[in-house]
Amino acid sequence: CDAGEKSMSVQVVAAKMAEVELKDVPAVKDSPAGSPMTPTSEGKTLVRNDPHEAGSSAAASPTAEPSAKAGEGSLGLLNPNPAKMPQASAMKRTDPQQNGGEAFVNRDGTVAEAPRMKKQIQFADQKQEFNKRPSKIGRRSLSRSISQSSTDSYSSAASYTDSSDDETSPRDKQQKNSKGNGDFCIKNIKQADFGRREIEIAEQEMPALMALRKRAQGEKPLAGAKVVGCTHITAQTAVLMETLSALGAQCRWAACNIYSTQNEVAAALAEGGFSVFAWKGESEDDFWWCIDRCVNVEGWQPNMILDDGGDLTHWIYKKYPNMFKKIKGIVEESVTGVHRLYQLSKAGKLCVPAMNVNDSVTKQKFDNLYCCRESILDGLKRTTDVMFGGKQVVVCGYGEVGKGCCAALKAMGSIVYVTEIDPICALQACMDGFRLVKLNEVIRQVDIVITCTGNKNVVVREYLDRMKNGCIVCNMGHSNTEIDVASLRTPELTWERVRSQVDHVIWPDGKRIVLLAEGRLLNLSCSTVPTFVLSITATTQALALIELYNAPEGRYKQDVYLLPKKMDEYVASLHLPTFDAHLTELSDEQAKYLGLNKNGPFKPNYYRYGNAFLFSSYFDRPVGGSRDNRVKKETNI
């Protein structure tokens, strides 16, 4: 409530007392603004002096009225310092017996009851609110309201999420959509309307996917396809799923990350008839249970896999290997998942063709670089409110993700160091103005540590022990293996939850680090990613599914394939109208001179568009022979 309402509240209470006239009472200026009041066992109102206690008390009672601001006369009597209470000589009472209480006479003959006035001026709900501790659910609800920007995915979901459901696992609830369908497991189906609005917003920023839906839905190129997916379940993924459905596919979906699911979007998908098994904040057991529910269903068997990280593919290989007899192909978009596919191929265990979306130009150059360039700042700001100017930051890995992170932090005035194993990427970092170091050389002095290598044990316990107090540690890679979080779960270290996805890990000497998202993917766990960039990746995924599903038998063998250059160019061309961009066309003479088809592709397969292809090259993998042989596996559509 505002100051006017507080003043009115005091006047109502005072009206029930004896008629009091205040004269020359100075406004209290030494009372800390917002100091909470606490009733004693006698019912008197006291004021805390400790500002830290004030913050915790205010947090414990969100419905209680805030106390007076310094200098407000209407609440000036609520002074925490008894020595500075207004003197009795400043008060004149006409009826000392009204309402009972002790009265005394001053030297000038006036009658005063200052203690009585102090006792009466209190807010109606204060005693009730401060005498009780909030319940576990209440504390969670309050935490959501305090750090709303860092919770519940991309929107202000905390404003409509029913906190009364927080304590119940979705696995223990029976939910049905408006059509009576219950083949899903999500947080709360009641959030469907809010999720639908987010999906509609995302559609405006995904022009290529919407164009593909409009052009191909009449032909139904995915008719008969049964796609099982394991990706981040966000508004952007929802647009992809609804596009696949419009093209004829049936879809069942789980989340590839336990923190990235937008609960309201999952509800909208479930209301729309999709079988979705995901919610924000799953446990590890929930994660695998959701994947199993997608795959293991009576009367339905997938024939296409869309994976992000390789967990879905791994689960089917482990639990249901016979399913691969009917699966036509796998589409994988992450560096982690692609690495797993190459391992399977090398071991001769890859049973079906797989499409490597991660190493496509449209994924590498746009999603990995431009997306991370914007989202790294968003994730750090939402979780820590950190000031970037002057901060020392070390970025582990200078691939496309690392390049995006470094560029953003440098632009904000940070001092950026880079660690790298690849001499080519290392040279690029040096030429871009970053100092190349080993992690142990700077670990004691940096303020922020960011991993984006796709590797494991990049930041181990030894480095965590040597970090400075308050160092922020986070991961921008897909997997949670880069930071050795397991080594921090020991008895001598204390974990303290600050807000959603933010933990203090405290050492015995009092040193603490700030760990974000428990070492999982920062941007999708804690903030948002640009929808337009995800439109590029999602369109590439959709085209890869269409290609693998419709390919004649024998076109693809049991190996990992890159997307053809023509497909990359087509995806890019679908996004150009958004910018009112106009491509120049080659003349016949120019096309002949360059030896190109006028309609493309315009670059040879080995052309990598500047810095676009700087993760460990697939040419270096001992799968399928030499570089030239690998290039020939790019297909023509």
XYZ file of C-alpha atoms in Angstrom:
637
model
C 0.000 0.000 0.000
C 1.140 3.577 -0.490
C 1.835 6.243 2.101
C -1.694 7.672 1.874
C -3.282 4.354 2.735
C -0.887 3.885 5.680
C -1.822 7.300 7.001
C -5.513 6.462 6.711
C -4.944 3.180 8.580
C -3.367 5.041 11.479
C -6.154 7.610 11.580
C -8.796 4.896 11.883
C -7.036 3.362 14.858
C -6.445 6.709 16.487
C -10.101 7.664 16.144
C -11.049 4.933 18.599
C -8.785 6.386 21.274
C -9.150 9.377 23.427
C -9.076 12.677 21.615
C -5.433 13.537 21.212
C -3.888 16.716 19.961
C -0.336 16.560 18.646
C 1.680 19.727 18.892
C 5.147 20.369 17.551
C 6.030 16.693 17.346
C 9.106 16.432 15.138
C 9.022 13.810 12.401
C 11.254 10.858 13.183
C 14.190 10.805 10.803
C 16.414 8.176 12.265
C 14.061 5.254 11.828
C 15.207 3.069 8.952
C 12.822 3.056 6.044
C 10.794 -0.078 5.863
C 11.755 -1.345 9.359
C 9.293 -4.053 10.267
C 7.344 -4.068 13.524
C 7.111 -7.105 15.744
C 4.491 -7.592 18.475
C 5.745 -8.765 21.825
C 3.987 -11.245 24.097
C 2.304 -8.238 25.752
C 0.855 -7.101 22.462
C 3.060 -4.023 22.168
C 4.562 -3.066 18.880
C 8.324 -3.043 18.699
C 10.559 -2.089 15.832
C 13.578 -4.102 14.711
C 16.810 -2.176 14.374
C 18.697 -4.748 12.304
C 18.109 -4.075 8.595
C 18.917 -7.696 7.784
C 16.301 -8.892 10.194
C 13.947 -6.382 8.692
C 14.403 -7.911 5.271
C 13.787 -11.423 6.523
C 10.743 -10.396 8.507
C 9.284 -8.561 5.560
C 9.855 -11.615 3.440
C 8.180 -13.844 5.993
C 4.970 -11.813 5.913
C 4.244 -10.576 2.425
C 0.723 -9.483 3.351
C 1.774 -7.339 6.280
C 1.673 -3.570 5.852
C 5.116 -1.994 5.370
C 6.253 0.268 8.162
C 6.768 3.994 7.985
C 9.255 5.690 5.795
C 11.707 7.984 7.499
C 10.263 11.427 7.952
C 6.539 10.568 7.604
C 4.697 12.399 10.355
C 1.698 10.080 10.421
C 3.916 7.206 11.581
C 6.511 9.251 13.378
C 5.665 7.808 16.791
C 6.888 4.341 15.769
C 10.466 5.101 16.701
C 12.808 2.206 17.466
C 14.788 4.421 19.840
C 12.835 4.953 23.083
C 15.122 7.786 24.062
C 13.896 9.793 21.105
C 10.174 9.181 21.616
C 8.079 12.377 21.595
C 7.940 13.827 25.137
C 4.682 13.791 27.068
C 4.709 17.561 27.257
C 3.921 17.629 23.549
C 0.562 15.871 24.059
C -2.660 17.234 25.593
C -5.522 14.892 26.499
C -9.036 16.164 27.291
C -10.320 13.001 28.984
C -7.683 11.006 30.840
C -10.140 8.223 31.762
C -11.421 7.461 28.289
C -10.437 3.950 27.171
C -8.708 3.353 30.507
C -4.937 3.276 30.907
C -2.523 5.250 33.021
C -2.422 9.029 32.700
C -0.060 11.540 34.249
C 0.031 15.320 34.534
C 2.878 17.400 33.199
C 4.221 20.560 34.797
C 1.991 22.716 32.628
C -1.110 20.830 33.795
C -1.728 18.815 30.692
C -2.515 15.105 30.817
C -0.577 12.680 28.589
C -0.640 8.967 27.693
C 2.286 8.469 25.336
C 2.747 4.758 26.016
C -0.936 4.230 25.287
C -0.581 5.926 21.942
C 2.387 3.720 21.060
C 0.457 0.607 21.903
C -2.558 1.523 19.807
C -0.869 2.519 16.606
C -0.401 -0.777 14.808
C -1.744 -2.306 11.648
C -4.643 -4.662 11.837
C -2.893 -7.691 10.348
C 0.542 -7.243 11.885
C 0.188 -9.270 15.034
C -1.297 -12.203 13.199
C 1.272 -12.105 10.401
C 4.433 -11.768 12.485
C 3.426 -14.317 15.121
C 3.433 -17.129 12.622
C 6.168 -18.486 10.375
C 5.190 -19.016 6.760
C 4.596 -22.561 5.661
C 6.953 -24.290 3.244
C 4.559 -23.556 0.428
C 4.246 -19.958 1.564
C 7.994 -19.480 1.555
C 8.220 -20.946 -1.936
C 5.436 -18.696 -3.152
C 7.180 -15.688 -1.659
C 10.488 -16.655 -3.190
C 8.805 -16.802 -6.568
C 7.430 -13.303 -6.128
C 10.745 -11.834 -4.986
C 12.822 -13.277 -7.820
C 10.101 -13.600 -10.396
C 12.374 -12.670 -13.263
C 14.632 -15.638 -12.572
C 11.933 -18.263 -12.221
C 9.459 -20.031 -14.457
C 11.034 -19.792 -17.866
C 10.630 -16.805 -20.138
C 7.539 -15.030 -18.922
C 6.029 -13.834 -15.681
C 4.692 -17.297 -15.032
C 4.941 -16.798 -11.291
C 1.943 -14.500 -11.485
C -0.397 -17.244 -12.543
C 1.238 -20.431 -11.296
C -0.772 -22.071 -8.539
C 1.774 -22.537 -5.765
C -0.562 -24.890 -3.918
C 0.366 -27.555 -6.459
C 4.121 -27.151 -5.967
C 4.422 -29.868 -3.353
C 2.693 -32.521 -5.451
C 4.704 -34.329 -8.094
C 2.993 -34.328 -11.494
C 3.532 -38.075 -11.512
C 1.108 -38.328 -8.590
C -1.618 -36.231 -10.201
C -4.351 -37.314 -12.595
C -4.967 -34.569 -15.147
C -7.084 -34.430 -18.273
C -7.473 -31.771 -20.899
C -10.809 -30.301 -21.955
C -11.341 -33.195 -24.376
C -10.871 -35.827 -21.678
C -7.415 -36.914 -22.862
C -4.946 -37.743 -20.083
C -1.959 -39.059 -22.062
C 0.482 -36.490 -20.705
C 2.256 -35.550 -17.488
C 2.851 -31.873 -16.839
C 2.783 -29.428 -13.933
C -0.655 -27.873 -14.291
C -3.090 -28.135 -17.198
C -4.806 -24.961 -15.976
C -1.910 -22.891 -17.351
C -2.784 -23.821 -20.935
C -4.262 -20.424 -21.855
C -1.109 -18.608 -20.795
C 1.045 -21.062 -22.720
C -1.046 -20.577 -25.833
C -0.360 -16.833 -25.708
C 3.376 -17.462 -25.485
C 3.226 -19.796 -28.465
C 1.384 -17.150 -30.463
C 4.108 -14.628 -29.626
C 6.795 -17.101 -30.707
C 5.038 -17.697 -34.032
C 5.536 -14.031 -34.921
C 9.319 -14.464 -34.642
C 9.536 -17.807 -36.477
C 8.721 -16.822 -40.064
C 10.481 -19.688 -41.821
C 8.781 -22.383 -39.793
C 5.385 -20.769 -40.340
C 6.119 -20.467 -44.069
C 7.113 -24.137 -44.197
C 3.891 -25.062 -42.415
C 1.837 -23.058 -44.901
C 3.614 -24.392 -47.990
C 3.770 -28.071 -47.088
C 0.700 -28.781 -44.988
C -1.315 -29.586 -48.101
C 1.193 -32.203 -49.216
C 1.582 -33.737 -45.726
C 5.209 -34.867 -46.262
C 5.258 -36.403 -42.780
C 1.991 -38.340 -43.066
C 2.456 -41.563 -41.143
C 5.523 -40.325 -39.302
C 5.602 -41.043 -35.579
C 8.146 -38.678 -34.102
C 9.415 -39.080 -30.561
C 11.311 -36.013 -29.397
C 13.532 -35.013 -26.504
C 14.358 -31.296 -26.627
C 13.877 -28.177 -24.557
C 10.127 -27.710 -24.225
C 9.645 -24.014 -24.851
C 7.311 -21.855 -26.873
C 9.670 -22.180 -29.833
C 9.658 -25.976 -29.614
C 5.870 -25.854 -29.449
C 5.791 -24.040 -32.802
C 8.021 -26.789 -34.229
C 5.821 -29.570 -32.820
C 2.649 -27.996 -34.156
C 4.336 -27.578 -37.541
C 5.294 -31.261 -37.610
C 1.715 -32.128 -36.702
C 0.386 -29.891 -39.486
C 2.682 -31.753 -41.902
C 1.130 -35.065 -40.875
C 3.301 -36.358 -38.010
C 2.241 -37.754 -34.654
C 4.432 -36.520 -31.799
C 5.326 -37.598 -28.293
C 7.751 -35.364 -26.385
C 9.961 -35.199 -23.294
C 12.401 -32.558 -22.061
C 16.156 -32.808 -22.566
C 16.863 -30.566 -19.561
C 15.264 -30.725 -16.114
C 15.157 -26.938 -15.725
C 14.327 -25.562 -19.185
C 10.675 -26.599 -19.545
C 8.088 -23.821 -19.687
C 5.250 -25.276 -17.633
C 2.615 -23.110 -19.265
C 3.761 -24.139 -22.761
C 3.702 -27.819 -21.806
C 0.129 -27.252 -20.595
C -0.861 -25.627 -23.892
C 0.588 -28.550 -25.839
C -1.239 -31.060 -23.639
C -4.467 -29.141 -24.108
C -3.846 -29.265 -27.857
C -3.681 -33.056 -27.808
C 0.090 -33.608 -27.689
C 1.542 -36.278 -25.421
C 4.017 -34.227 -23.387
C 5.891 -35.509 -20.364
C 7.892 -32.709 -18.772
C 7.870 -30.019 -16.117
C 10.338 -27.494 -14.774
C 12.426 -28.838 -11.895
C 12.314 -32.566 -12.597
C 14.501 -34.907 -10.591
C 16.924 -37.226 -12.376
C 14.485 -40.082 -11.834
C 11.652 -37.971 -13.266
C 13.782 -37.164 -16.296
C 14.250 -40.778 -17.323
C 10.684 -41.673 -16.352
C 9.355 -39.009 -18.746
C 11.513 -40.305 -21.597
C 10.313 -43.829 -20.940
C 6.666 -42.706 -20.985
C 7.229 -41.193 -24.416
C 8.767 -44.348 -25.831
C 7.079 -47.201 -24.001
C 3.415 -46.897 -24.917
C 1.071 -49.660 -25.994
C -0.067 -49.503 -29.607
C 2.359 -46.771 -30.660
C 5.948 -47.141 -31.843
C 8.137 -44.296 -33.120
C 9.682 -44.362 -36.577
C 11.631 -41.074 -36.272
C 13.744 -39.603 -33.458
C 14.396 -35.900 -32.874
C 17.001 -35.623 -30.122
C 18.927 -32.876 -28.361
C 21.830 -34.310 -26.381
C 21.466 -37.987 -27.235
C 19.608 -39.065 -24.077
C 16.536 -40.303 -25.942
C 18.662 -42.256 -28.424
C 20.684 -43.717 -25.563
C 17.532 -44.785 -23.689
C 16.074 -46.588 -26.693
C 19.380 -48.370 -27.352
C 19.549 -49.390 -23.707
C 15.932 -50.390 -23.040
C 14.197 -50.979 -26.377
C 16.811 -51.863 -29.028
C 14.251 -53.732 -31.135
C 12.501 -50.435 -31.867
C 15.287 -49.512 -34.277
C 13.968 -52.091 -36.714
C 11.166 -49.641 -37.585
C 12.972 -46.342 -37.016
C 13.972 -44.616 -40.261
C 16.380 -42.087 -38.851
C 17.665 -39.817 -36.081
C 17.971 -36.041 -36.195
C 20.413 -34.676 -33.588
C 21.087 -31.000 -32.949
C 23.660 -30.775 -30.134
C 27.415 -31.243 -30.143
C 27.061 -33.704 -27.254
C 24.491 -35.815 -29.071
C 26.433 -35.753 -32.333
C 29.550 -36.892 -30.516
C 27.605 -39.859 -29.128
C 26.340 -40.742 -32.604
C 29.864 -40.764 -34.008
C 30.917 -43.038 -31.158
C 28.100 -45.457 -32.005
C 29.036 -45.328 -35.673
C 32.690 -46.001 -34.922
C 31.734 -49.003 -32.774
C 29.434 -50.322 -35.489
C 26.377 -49.954 -33.247
C 24.514 -47.232 -35.157
C 21.496 -49.090 -36.536
C 19.878 -46.278 -38.545
C 20.944 -43.188 -40.534
C 21.455 -40.037 -38.488
C 21.416 -36.401 -39.547
C 23.937 -34.088 -37.891
C 22.080 -30.780 -37.520
C 24.612 -29.347 -35.082
C 27.322 -28.968 -37.708
C 25.052 -27.375 -40.285
C 25.981 -23.788 -41.079
C 22.575 -22.474 -40.020
C 22.901 -24.120 -36.599
C 26.556 -23.320 -35.941
C 26.682 -19.772 -37.215
C 23.313 -18.543 -36.033
C 22.117 -20.590 -33.077
C 25.454 -21.212 -31.401
C 26.977 -17.798 -32.077
C 24.228 -15.167 -32.206
C 21.921 -16.883 -29.749
C 24.587 -17.248 -27.071
C 25.889 -13.737 -27.682
C 22.581 -12.368 -26.460
C 21.464 -14.969 -23.960
C 24.645 -15.157 -21.855
C 24.093 -11.631 -20.565
C 20.394 -12.272 -19.997
C 21.055 -15.398 -17.942
C 23.710 -13.790 -15.755
C 21.671 -10.640 -15.160
C 18.486 -12.464 -14.202
C 20.216 -14.739 -11.733
C 22.867 -12.522 -10.129
C 22.185 -8.879 -11.115
C 25.914 -8.666 -11.760
C 27.603 -5.597 -13.205
C 29.794 -6.656 -16.135
C 31.971 -3.574 -16.478
C 35.463 -4.252 -15.149
C 34.738 -7.851 -14.170
C 37.365 -10.474 -14.983
C 35.806 -13.385 -16.845
C 37.313 -16.623 -18.128
C 35.485 -18.409 -20.963
C 36.478 -22.043 -21.418
C 36.267 -22.862 -25.119
C 36.347 -20.558 -28.149
C 34.011 -22.358 -30.491
C 30.898 -20.620 -31.756
C 29.290 -20.553 -28.290
C 32.485 -19.249 -26.727
C 32.841 -16.600 -29.436
C 29.335 -15.343 -28.763
C 29.901 -15.197 -25.005
C 33.247 -13.428 -25.330
C 31.922 -10.845 -27.780
C 29.000 -9.951 -25.510
C 31.085 -9.687 -22.336
C 33.814 -7.664 -24.042
C 31.200 -5.222 -25.336
C 29.964 -4.731 -21.759
C 33.438 -3.782 -20.539
C 34.542 -7.085 -19.017
C 38.156 -8.265 -19.053
C 37.896 -11.603 -20.851
C 40.325 -14.534 -20.788
C 39.971 -17.624 -22.979
C 41.077 -21.236 -22.539
C 41.266 -23.472 -25.613
C 42.811 -26.769 -26.758
C 42.549 -26.162 -30.520
C 45.415 -23.991 -31.857
C 43.216 -22.590 -34.638
C 40.508 -21.459 -32.236
C 43.218 -20.240 -29.870
C 44.770 -18.106 -32.608
C 41.364 -16.669 -33.427
C 40.899 -15.714 -29.772
C 44.237 -13.933 -29.780
C 43.441 -12.118 -33.039
C 40.093 -11.063 -31.588
C 41.884 -9.386 -28.688
C 41.474 -11.956 -25.926
C 44.277 -13.274 -23.753
C 44.762 -17.031 -24.068
C 45.509 -18.648 -20.704
C 45.395 -21.906 -18.839
C 42.597 -22.047 -16.306
C 44.916 -22.558 -13.340
C 46.726 -19.295 -14.191
C 43.689 -17.071 -13.589
C 41.346 -19.133 -11.427
C 42.210 -17.221 -8.230
C 41.471 -13.787 -9.679
C 38.483 -14.088 -12.013
C 34.976 -13.023 -11.011
C 33.050 -15.250 -13.464
C 33.825 -18.682 -14.929
C 31.871 -19.818 -18.018
C 32.260 -23.245 -19.624
C 31.260 -23.941 -23.229
C 33.404 -26.831 -24.470
C 31.053 -29.820 -24.661
C 33.654 -31.738 -22.673
C 33.687 -33.129 -19.118
C 35.533 -32.082 -15.939
C 36.630 -28.739 -17.337
C 36.212 -27.098 -13.914
C 37.142 -29.658 -11.258
C 37.156 -29.455 -7.460
C 40.766 -28.262 -7.378
C 39.778 -25.141 -9.320
C 36.590 -24.651 -7.320
C 38.617 -24.692 -4.080
C 40.943 -21.973 -5.377
C 38.251 -19.574 -6.626
C 37.850 -16.208 -4.948
C 34.940 -15.459 -2.649
C 31.796 -14.663 -4.623
C 33.001 -16.100 -7.928
C 30.100 -16.917 -10.290
C 30.308 -20.330 -11.985
C 28.056 -21.331 -14.887
C 27.868 -23.508 -17.994
C 26.779 -22.634 -21.520
C 27.342 -26.101 -22.977
C 24.535 -28.595 -23.470
C 25.583 -31.152 -20.876
C 26.071 -30.715 -17.139
C 29.409 -32.573 -17.187
C 31.688 -29.563 -17.657
C 31.580 -28.424 -14.021
C 32.295 -31.121 -11.430
C 29.219 -30.351 -9.345
C 29.221 -33.822 -7.757
C 32.490 -33.010 -5.991
C 30.740 -30.134 -4.190
C 28.179 -32.390 -2.528
C 30.348 -33.253 0.460
C 29.687 -32.835 4.201
C 32.177 -30.021 4.722
C 30.471 -27.764 2.169
C 27.142 -26.044 2.768
C 24.624 -25.454 -0.002
C 22.373 -22.443 0.385
C 19.549 -21.781 -2.080
C 19.403 -18.058 -2.850
C 16.679 -18.088 -5.482
C 15.530 -20.350 -8.248
C 18.585 -21.787 -10.077
C 21.026 -19.891 -7.834
C 22.986 -21.623 -5.058
C 25.702 -20.490 -2.709
C 28.238 -23.229 -2.038
C 29.971 -22.280 1.201
C 33.378 -23.520 2.355
C 34.241 -23.992 6.065
C 36.260 -20.740 6.108
C 33.227 -18.787 4.912
C 34.233 -18.492 1.263
C 31.355 -19.010 -1.122
C 30.868 -19.379 -4.850
C 27.676 -18.674 -6.771
C 26.667 -21.747 -8.793
C 24.017 -21.234 -11.468
C 21.534 -23.932 -12.577
C 23.614 -26.585 -10.788
C 26.020 -26.558 -13.718
C 23.388 -27.089 -16.390
C 22.751 -24.978 -19.475
C 22.472 -21.399 -18.237
C 20.439 -19.620 -20.880
C 17.590 -22.113 -21.212
C 17.563 -22.909 -17.483
C 17.614 -19.365 -16.156
C 16.506 -16.945 -18.832
C 15.513 -16.918 -22.467
C 16.904 -17.282 -25.949
C 16.068 -15.230 -29.059
C 13.088 -16.778 -30.823
C 14.199 -15.720 -34.295
C 17.462 -17.656 -34.001
C 15.596 -20.753 -32.844
C 13.388 -20.445 -35.904
C 16.486 -21.122 -38.012
C 17.396 -24.254 -36.054
C 13.817 -25.538 -35.845
C 13.310 -25.142 -39.591
C 16.528 -27.074 -40.206
C 15.321 -29.849 -37.896
C 11.964 -30.050 -39.674
C 13.607 -30.298 -43.110
C 16.002 -32.967 -41.840
C 13.064 -35.037 -40.571
C 11.277 -34.662 -43.910
C 14.387 -35.724 -45.817
C 15.137 -38.805 -43.731
C 11.506 -39.907 -43.611
C 10.936 -39.603 -47.362
C 14.350 -40.765 -48.571
C 14.217 -43.853 -50.803
C 15.692 -47.019 -49.365
C 19.427 -47.143 -49.836
C 20.059 -43.389 -50.051
C 21.312 -43.331 -46.465
C 23.298 -46.052 -44.783
C 23.839 -46.597 -41.076
C 26.076 -43.581 -40.600
C 26.058 -39.918 -39.621
C 25.349 -37.390 -42.389
C 25.607 -33.643 -42.745
C 22.813 -31.545 -44.119
C 23.352 -30.586 -47.759
C 24.437 -27.018 -48.459
C 21.302 -26.482 -50.535
C 19.162 -27.085 -47.456
C 21.141 -24.545 -45.415
C 20.669 -21.959 -48.130
C 16.944 -22.671 -48.332
C 16.526 -22.190 -44.572
C 18.399 -18.884 -44.744
C 16.312 -17.663 -47.700
C 13.079 -18.280 -45.778
C 14.201 -15.807 -43.104
C 15.289 -12.981 -45.384
C 11.817 -11.476 -46.011
C 11.659 -10.552 -42.308
C 14.357 -7.958 -42.980
C 12.867 -6.845 -46.303
C 16.092 -8.170 -47.827
C 16.536 -8.580 -51.578
C 18.996 -11.124 -52.985
C 21.018 -10.309 -56.082
C 20.601 -12.842 -58.887
C 23.429 -14.077 -61.068
C 23.266 -13.567 -64.781
C 23.810 -16.570 -67.028
C 27.233 -15.251 -67.940
C 28.207 -14.742 -64.287
C 26.967 -18.200 -63.304
C 28.950 -19.771 -66.122
C 32.062 -17.824 -65.141
C 31.834 -19.063 -61.544
C 30.764 -22.541 -62.529
C 27.588 -22.336 -60.437
C 23.926 -23.085 -60.842
C 21.979 -19.822 -60.743
C 19.787 -21.281 -57.986
C 22.668 -22.568 -55.858
C 24.325 -23.972 -53.974
C 26.630 -20.984 -54.082
C 29.525 -22.281 -51.989
C 31.492 -25.544 -52.103
C 30.996 -28.011 -49.294
C 34.298 -27.147 -47.671
C 33.432 -23.440 -47.374
C 32.621 -22.757 -43.728
C 31.431 -19.114 -43.742
C 34.179 -17.451 -41.750
C 34.161 -18.659 -38.166
C 31.132 -20.881 -38.517
C 32.793 -24.253 -38.096
C 35.236 -24.155 -35.242
C 34.187 -26.945 -32.908
C 36.126 -30.184 -33.278
C 35.670 -30.962 -36.937
C 33.833 -34.063 -37.994
C 36.612 -34.520 -40.564
C 38.951 -35.341 -37.684
C 36.733 -38.149 -36.458
C 37.827 -41.648 -37.477
C 34.445 -42.418 -38.985
C 33.862 -43.009 -42.683
C 37.417 -42.361 -43.889
C 39.038 -39.201 -45.164
C 37.835 -35.634 -45.379
C 36.989 -36.071 -49.055
C 34.915 -39.161 -48.334
C 33.095 -37.352 -45.558
C 32.257 -34.423 -47.810
C 30.761 -36.797 -50.357
C 28.262 -37.940 -47.727
C 26.510 -34.613 -47.953
C 23.388 -35.367 -49.916
C 21.622 -33.588 -52.706
C 17.905 -32.978 -52.417
